[in-house]
Amino acid sequence: FEKEKYDIASEMTNPDAIFVNLKIGQIAPFMRRLRELGFQGQFFGNVWMMTNEIRQQAKAPYIQGAKFALLDSDRPSFTKLAESKVGSKPTSPFVYACFAMLTTLLQAVETADLPADNQSIENAMNKISVVNLPDENLAFINRELQYNLAIKTYLDGELR
């Protein structure tokens, strides 16, 4: 984010907030550069803002107060199940998302017409409206799980 490459300051009209939806390697430099140019508003972003690269820079002043949404994976039964199978607590909401989607697929396979083939599994998947997980039931609409969201904030070098 060199000024010669793109004069971001001339594009800003001092907004109250900016939603950051960039590639992982671009998030921190973008936020740092905007702070250098005087942006004092709030940063909002998606789950990519919780990557290790950003966490390592969490004490940096330009990241303080940044907020982002991610799926709420703090589920006691799921955590206990994961710990029993792999020996450690899941550290990423992506693990929960993979578990939920695999459960959805298994639910479709179990209800598919026999002999189960690609078409019968797809048909069964289209009939699913709720996916039963250990801690919750999630709506399944247009082949998308409807996760509960959590909002996280970087404060004092920690993710809260």
Coordinates of C-alpha atoms in Angstrom, one line a residue:
F1 CA 0.0 0.0 0.0
E2 CA 2.5 2.5 -1.2
K3 CA 1.1 6.0 -1.9
E4 CA 2.7 5.9 -5.3
K5 CA 0.8 2.8 -6.3
Y6 CA -2.6 3.9 -5.0
D7 CA -3.4 7.1 -3.2
I8 CA -5.9 5.8 -0.7
A9 CA -6.0 9.1 1.2
S10 CA -7.5 10.9 -1.8
E11 CA -10.3 8.3 -2.0
M12 CA -11.3 8.5 1.7
T13 CA -13.8 11.0 3.0
N14 CA -13.2 10.2 6.6
P15 CA -15.7 7.4 7.1
D16 CA -16.7 6.3 10.6
A17 CA -16.0 2.6 9.7
I18 CA -14.4 0.5 7.0
F19 CA -15.2 -3.2 6.3
V20 CA -12.0 -5.0 5.5
N21 CA -12.5 -7.9 3.1
L22 CA -9.0 -8.6 1.8
K23 CA -6.6 -11.5 1.3
I24 CA -4.8 -12.6 4.5
G25 CA -1.5 -10.9 3.6
Q26 CA -3.2 -7.6 2.8
I27 CA -5.2 -7.1 6.0
A28 CA -2.5 -5.8 8.4
P29 CA -0.7 -3.6 5.9
F30 CA -4.0 -2.1 4.8
M31 CA -5.0 -1.3 8.4
R32 CA -1.6 0.1 9.2
R33 CA -1.5 2.3 6.2
L34 CA -4.9 3.8 6.8
R35 CA -3.9 4.6 10.4
E36 CA -0.8 6.3 9.1
L37 CA -3.0 8.4 6.8
G38 CA -5.1 9.5 9.8
F39 CA -8.1 7.2 9.7
Q40 CA -9.5 7.0 13.2
G41 CA -12.7 5.1 12.6
Q42 CA -13.6 1.5 13.3
F43 CA -12.4 -1.5 11.3
F44 CA -14.8 -4.4 10.7
G45 CA -14.0 -7.6 9.0
N46 CA -14.6 -11.3 8.5
V47 CA -13.1 -14.5 9.9
W48 CA -9.8 -13.9 8.1
M49 CA -9.0 -11.2 10.7
M50 CA -8.4 -14.0 13.3
T51 CA -5.5 -15.6 11.4
N52 CA -2.2 -16.1 13.1
E53 CA -0.7 -13.3 11.0
I54 CA -3.1 -10.8 12.4
R55 CA -3.0 -12.3 15.9
Q56 CA 0.8 -11.9 16.0
Q57 CA 0.3 -8.2 15.4
A58 CA -2.6 -7.9 17.8
K59 CA -0.8 -5.5 20.1
A60 CA -0.1 -3.1 17.2
P61 CA -2.0 0.2 17.7
Y62 CA -3.6 -0.1 14.2
I63 CA -5.3 -3.3 15.1
Q64 CA -6.7 -2.3 18.5
G65 CA -10.5 -2.3 18.5
A66 CA -10.9 -4.1 15.2
K67 CA -14.0 -6.2 15.2
F68 CA -15.0 -9.2 13.1
A69 CA -17.7 -11.8 12.8
L70 CA -17.2 -15.5 12.7
L71 CA -19.3 -18.6 13.3
D72 CA -19.8 -19.3 17.0
S73 CA -17.9 -22.5 17.6
D74 CA -17.8 -22.4 21.3
R75 CA -19.8 -25.5 21.8
P76 CA -19.1 -27.7 25.0
S77 CA -20.2 -31.1 23.6
F78 CA -18.4 -30.5 20.3
T79 CA -15.2 -29.4 22.1
K80 CA -15.3 -32.5 24.4
L81 CA -15.9 -34.8 21.4
A82 CA -13.0 -33.1 19.5
E83 CA -10.7 -33.4 22.5
S84 CA -11.5 -37.0 22.9
K85 CA -10.7 -37.8 19.3
V86 CA -7.6 -35.6 18.6
G87 CA -6.4 -34.8 22.1
S88 CA -6.7 -31.0 22.0
K89 CA -9.3 -28.3 21.9
P90 CA -10.2 -27.0 18.4
T91 CA -8.6 -23.6 17.8
S92 CA -10.4 -22.5 14.8
P93 CA -14.1 -22.1 13.9
F94 CA -13.2 -23.8 10.6
V95 CA -12.9 -27.1 12.5
Y96 CA -16.5 -26.7 13.7
A97 CA -17.7 -25.8 10.2
C98 CA -16.0 -28.9 8.7
F99 CA -17.6 -31.1 11.4
A100 CA -21.1 -29.5 10.8
M101 CA -20.8 -30.1 7.0
L102 CA -19.6 -33.6 7.4
T103 CA -22.5 -34.3 9.7
T104 CA -24.8 -32.8 7.1
L105 CA -23.4 -35.1 4.4
L106 CA -23.7 -38.2 6.7
Q107 CA -27.3 -37.2 7.4
A108 CA -28.0 -37.1 3.6
V109 CA -26.2 -40.5 3.1
E110 CA -28.3 -42.1 5.9
T111 CA -31.6 -40.9 4.3
A112 CA -30.7 -41.4 0.7
D113 CA -32.7 -43.9 -1.4
L114 CA -30.8 -47.2 -1.9
P115 CA -28.7 -47.9 -3.7
A116 CA -27.0 -44.7 -2.6
D117 CA -25.4 -42.9 -5.5
N118 CA -24.6 -39.3 -6.3
Q119 CA -28.1 -38.5 -7.4
S120 CA -29.9 -40.1 -4.4
I121 CA -27.5 -38.4 -2.0
E122 CA -28.0 -35.0 -3.7
N123 CA -31.8 -35.5 -3.6
A124 CA -31.5 -36.4 0.2
M125 CA -29.4 -33.3 0.7
N126 CA -32.0 -31.1 -0.9
K127 CA -34.6 -32.4 1.6
I128 CA -32.6 -31.5 4.7
S129 CA -33.9 -28.5 6.5
V130 CA -32.2 -29.0 9.9
V131 CA -28.9 -30.5 10.8
N132 CA -28.7 -32.1 14.3
L133 CA -25.4 -31.4 16.0
P134 CA -24.4 -32.3 19.6
D135 CA -25.0 -28.8 21.0
E136 CA -27.5 -27.3 18.6
N137 CA -29.7 -27.8 15.6
L138 CA -28.8 -25.6 12.6
A139 CA -31.1 -24.6 9.8
F140 CA -30.0 -25.8 6.4
I141 CA -31.3 -23.5 3.7
N142 CA -30.4 -23.7 0.1
R143 CA -27.5 -26.0 1.0
E144 CA -26.1 -23.6 3.5
L145 CA -25.9 -24.1 7.2
Q146 CA -27.2 -21.1 9.1
Y147 CA -24.5 -20.7 11.9
N148 CA -24.9 -18.5 14.9
L149 CA -22.4 -15.7 14.8
A150 CA -20.0 -14.3 17.4
I151 CA -18.4 -10.9 17.3
K152 CA -14.7 -10.8 18.4
T153 CA -12.6 -7.7 19.1
Y154 CA -8.9 -7.1 19.4
L155 CA -8.3 -5.3 22.7
D156 CA -5.1 -4.8 24.6
G157 CA -3.4 -7.4 22.4
E158 CA -6.0 -10.1 23.0
L159 CA -8.9 -11.5 21.1
R160 CA -12.1 -11.0 23.1

